[in-house]
mmCIF file of C-alpha atoms in Angstrom:
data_model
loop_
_atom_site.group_PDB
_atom_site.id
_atom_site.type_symbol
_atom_site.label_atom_id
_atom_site.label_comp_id
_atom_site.label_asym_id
_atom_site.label_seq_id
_atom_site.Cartn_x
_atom_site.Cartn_y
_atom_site.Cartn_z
ATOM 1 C CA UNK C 1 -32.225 -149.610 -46.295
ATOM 2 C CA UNK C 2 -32.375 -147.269 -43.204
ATOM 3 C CA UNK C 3 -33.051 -143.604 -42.519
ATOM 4 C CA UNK C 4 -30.854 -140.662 -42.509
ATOM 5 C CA UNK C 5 -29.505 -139.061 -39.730
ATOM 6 C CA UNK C 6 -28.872 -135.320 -39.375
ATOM 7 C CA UNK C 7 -26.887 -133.492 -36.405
ATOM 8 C CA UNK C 8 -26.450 -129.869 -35.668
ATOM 9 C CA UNK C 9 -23.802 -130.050 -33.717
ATOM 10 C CA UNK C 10 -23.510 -127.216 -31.080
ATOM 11 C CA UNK C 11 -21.117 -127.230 -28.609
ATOM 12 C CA UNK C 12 -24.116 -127.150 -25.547
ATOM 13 C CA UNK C 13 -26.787 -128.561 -27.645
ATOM 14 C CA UNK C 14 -26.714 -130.698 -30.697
ATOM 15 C CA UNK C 15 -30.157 -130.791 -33.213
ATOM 16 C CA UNK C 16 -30.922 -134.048 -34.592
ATOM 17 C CA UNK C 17 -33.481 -134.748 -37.266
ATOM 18 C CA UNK C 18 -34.245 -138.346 -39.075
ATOM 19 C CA UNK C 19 -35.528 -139.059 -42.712
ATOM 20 C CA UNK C 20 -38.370 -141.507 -43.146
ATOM 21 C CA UNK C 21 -37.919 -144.996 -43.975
ATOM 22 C CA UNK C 22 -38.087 -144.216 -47.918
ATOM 23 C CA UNK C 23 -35.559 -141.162 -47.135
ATOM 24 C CA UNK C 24 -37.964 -138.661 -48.885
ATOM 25 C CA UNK C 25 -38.811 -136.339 -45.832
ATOM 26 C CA UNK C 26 -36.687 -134.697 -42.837
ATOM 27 C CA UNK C 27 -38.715 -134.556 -39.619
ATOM 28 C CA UNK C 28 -36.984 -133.284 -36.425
ATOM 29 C CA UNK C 29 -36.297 -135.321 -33.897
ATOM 30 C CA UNK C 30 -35.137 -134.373 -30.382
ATOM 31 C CA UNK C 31 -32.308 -131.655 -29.070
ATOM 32 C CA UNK C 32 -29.804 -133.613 -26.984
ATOM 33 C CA UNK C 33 -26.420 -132.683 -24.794
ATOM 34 C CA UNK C 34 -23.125 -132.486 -27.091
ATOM 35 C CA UNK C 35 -21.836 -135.042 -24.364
ATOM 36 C CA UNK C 36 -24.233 -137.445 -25.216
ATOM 37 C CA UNK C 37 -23.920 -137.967 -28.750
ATOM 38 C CA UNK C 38 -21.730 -140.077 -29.899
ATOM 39 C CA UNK C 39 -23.520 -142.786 -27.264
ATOM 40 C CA UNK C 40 -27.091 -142.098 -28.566
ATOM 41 C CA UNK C 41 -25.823 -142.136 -32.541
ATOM 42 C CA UNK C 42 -24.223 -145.378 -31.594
ATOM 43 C CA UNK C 43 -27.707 -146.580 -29.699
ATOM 44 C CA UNK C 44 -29.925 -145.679 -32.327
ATOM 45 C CA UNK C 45 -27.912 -147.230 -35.522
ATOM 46 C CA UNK C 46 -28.156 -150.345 -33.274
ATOM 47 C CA UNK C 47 -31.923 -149.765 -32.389
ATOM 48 C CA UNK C 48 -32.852 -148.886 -36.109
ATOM 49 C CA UNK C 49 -29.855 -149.339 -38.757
ATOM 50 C CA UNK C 50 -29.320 -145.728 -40.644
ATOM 51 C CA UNK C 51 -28.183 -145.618 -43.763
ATOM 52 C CA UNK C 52 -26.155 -142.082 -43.474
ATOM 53 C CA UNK C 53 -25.258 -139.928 -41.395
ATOM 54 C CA UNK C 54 -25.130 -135.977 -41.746
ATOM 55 C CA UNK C 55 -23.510 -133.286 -40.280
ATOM 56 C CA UNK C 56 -23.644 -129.607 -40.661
ATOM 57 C CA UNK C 57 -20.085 -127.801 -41.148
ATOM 58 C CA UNK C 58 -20.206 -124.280 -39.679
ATOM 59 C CA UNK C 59 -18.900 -121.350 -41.539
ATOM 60 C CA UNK C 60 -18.532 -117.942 -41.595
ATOM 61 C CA UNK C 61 -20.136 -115.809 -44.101
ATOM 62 C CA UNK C 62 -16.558 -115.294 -45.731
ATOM 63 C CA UNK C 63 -16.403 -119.349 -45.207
ATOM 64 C CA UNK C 64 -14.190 -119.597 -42.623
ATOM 65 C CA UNK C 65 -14.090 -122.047 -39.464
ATOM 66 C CA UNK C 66 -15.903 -120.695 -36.903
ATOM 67 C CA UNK C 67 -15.557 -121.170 -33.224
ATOM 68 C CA UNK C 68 -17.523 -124.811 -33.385
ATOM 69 C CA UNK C 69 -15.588 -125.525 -36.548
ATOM 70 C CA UNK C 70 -13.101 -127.861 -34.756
ATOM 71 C CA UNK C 71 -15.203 -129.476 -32.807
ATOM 72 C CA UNK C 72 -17.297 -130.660 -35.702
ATOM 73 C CA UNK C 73 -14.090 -131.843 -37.396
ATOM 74 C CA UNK C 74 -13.635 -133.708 -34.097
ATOM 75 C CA UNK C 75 -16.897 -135.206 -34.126
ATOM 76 C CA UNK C 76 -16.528 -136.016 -37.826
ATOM 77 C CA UNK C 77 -13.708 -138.390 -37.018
ATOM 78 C CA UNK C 78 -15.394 -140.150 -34.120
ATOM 79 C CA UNK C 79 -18.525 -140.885 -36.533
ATOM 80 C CA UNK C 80 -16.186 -142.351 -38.955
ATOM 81 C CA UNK C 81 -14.043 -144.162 -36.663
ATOM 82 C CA UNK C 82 -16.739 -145.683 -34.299
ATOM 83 C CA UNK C 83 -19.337 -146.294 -37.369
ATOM 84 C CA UNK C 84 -16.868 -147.221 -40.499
ATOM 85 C CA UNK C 85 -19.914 -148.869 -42.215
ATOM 86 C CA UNK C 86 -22.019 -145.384 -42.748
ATOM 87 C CA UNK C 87 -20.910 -143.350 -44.802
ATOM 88 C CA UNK C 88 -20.971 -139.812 -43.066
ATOM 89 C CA UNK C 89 -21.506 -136.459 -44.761
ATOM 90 C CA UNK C 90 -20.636 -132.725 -43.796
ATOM 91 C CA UNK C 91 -22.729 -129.911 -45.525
ATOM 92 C CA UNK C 92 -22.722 -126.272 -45.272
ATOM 93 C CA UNK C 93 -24.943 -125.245 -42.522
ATOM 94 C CA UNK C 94 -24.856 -121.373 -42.902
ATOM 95 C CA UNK C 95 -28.268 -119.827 -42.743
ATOM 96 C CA UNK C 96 -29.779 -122.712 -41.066
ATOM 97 C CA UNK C 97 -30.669 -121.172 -37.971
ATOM 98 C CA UNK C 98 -32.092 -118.051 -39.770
ATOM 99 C CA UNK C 99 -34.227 -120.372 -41.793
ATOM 100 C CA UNK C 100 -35.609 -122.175 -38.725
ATOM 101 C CA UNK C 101 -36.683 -119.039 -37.164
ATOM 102 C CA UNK C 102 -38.560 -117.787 -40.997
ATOM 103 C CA UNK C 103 -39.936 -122.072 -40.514
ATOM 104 C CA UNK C 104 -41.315 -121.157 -37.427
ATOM 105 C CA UNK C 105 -42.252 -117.791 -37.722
ATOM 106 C CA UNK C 106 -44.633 -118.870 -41.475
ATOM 107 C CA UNK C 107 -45.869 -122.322 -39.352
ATOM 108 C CA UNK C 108 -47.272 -119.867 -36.850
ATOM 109 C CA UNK C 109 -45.135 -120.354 -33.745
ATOM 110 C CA UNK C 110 -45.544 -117.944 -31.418
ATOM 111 C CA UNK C 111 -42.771 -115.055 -29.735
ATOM 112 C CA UNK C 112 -42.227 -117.813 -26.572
ATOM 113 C CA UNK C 113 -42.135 -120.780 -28.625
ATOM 114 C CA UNK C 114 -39.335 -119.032 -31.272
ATOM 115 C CA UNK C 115 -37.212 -118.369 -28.402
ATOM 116 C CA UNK C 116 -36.530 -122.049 -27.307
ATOM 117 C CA UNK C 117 -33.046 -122.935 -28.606
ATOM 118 C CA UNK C 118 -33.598 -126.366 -28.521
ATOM 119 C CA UNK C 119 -36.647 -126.307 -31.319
ATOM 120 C CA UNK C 120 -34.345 -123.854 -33.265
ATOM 121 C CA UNK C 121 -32.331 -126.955 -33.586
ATOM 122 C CA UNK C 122 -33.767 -129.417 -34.230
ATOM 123 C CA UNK C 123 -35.596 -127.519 -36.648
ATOM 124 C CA UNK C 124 -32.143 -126.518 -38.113
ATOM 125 C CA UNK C 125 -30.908 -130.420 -38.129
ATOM 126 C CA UNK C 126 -34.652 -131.106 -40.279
ATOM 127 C CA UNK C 127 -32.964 -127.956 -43.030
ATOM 128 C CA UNK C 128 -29.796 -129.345 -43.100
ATOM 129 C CA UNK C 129 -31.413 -133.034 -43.480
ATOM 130 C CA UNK C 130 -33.529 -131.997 -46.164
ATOM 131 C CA UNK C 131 -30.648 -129.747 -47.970
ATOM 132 C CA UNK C 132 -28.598 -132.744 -48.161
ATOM 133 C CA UNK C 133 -31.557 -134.984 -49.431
ATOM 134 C CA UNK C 134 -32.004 -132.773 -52.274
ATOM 135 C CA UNK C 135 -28.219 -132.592 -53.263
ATOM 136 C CA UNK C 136 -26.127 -134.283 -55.463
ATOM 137 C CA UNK C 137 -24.011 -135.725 -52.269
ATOM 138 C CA UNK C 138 -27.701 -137.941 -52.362
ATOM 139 C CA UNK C 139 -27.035 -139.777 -55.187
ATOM 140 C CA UNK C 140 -24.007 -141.694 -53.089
ATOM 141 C CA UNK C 141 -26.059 -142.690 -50.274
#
């Protein structure tokens, strides 16, 4: 059994976060290039099998696609193509960023450290990791 991968997919930067072995918690992990994905998804299911893979589906408000929409679609299809054995997952990742900054803001981060997009993300990746671990999508994995 392996861990759970999360990605926040942004079309500069893409959040990842990671479950631990028993897939109980999400922990962030590192903020990487959109370019560089696929190759380090690839690189660390070979490194340390996974046992998902998760990815958070922007929407409007009045769910709709958003600008980054298609892209993640994209993406989505390269996962599935390049890694047919894991099963990958989309979930609703509205709010997420607004619920990294209230993370950060009640763990005592300060103004400077709030502003760093990158920790936004991968802080983002560790809500949408732990959304999914606590939904019924779960129980397929």
């Amino acid at each position: 059994m392996g861990r759970i991968l999360a990605i926040d997919y942004g079309n500069k930067r893409v959040g990842l976060a990671i479950t631990d072995p028993m897939c109980m918690i999400a922990s962030p992990l590192e903020t990487i290039h959109s370019q560089d994905l696929v190759a380090y998804v690839l690189a660390y299911h070979k490194r340390e099998p996974l046992r998902a893979v998760v990815v958070g589906m922007p929407r409007t408000l009045l769910n709709e696609p958003t600008d980054v929409t298609s892209a993640v679609v994209g993406l989505l299809r390269r996962l599935r193509r390049e890694l047919p054995e894991l099963p990958v997952h989309e979930l609703d990742e509205r709010f997420t960023s607004r619920m990294a900054h209230a993370t950060m803001l009640a763990g005592g981060l300060g103004q400077k450290a709030r502003r760093d997009k990158a920790t936004v993300d991968r802080i983002s990746a560790a809500i949408i990791l732990q959304s999914f671990l606590e939904s019924p999508q779960m129980r397929e994995v």
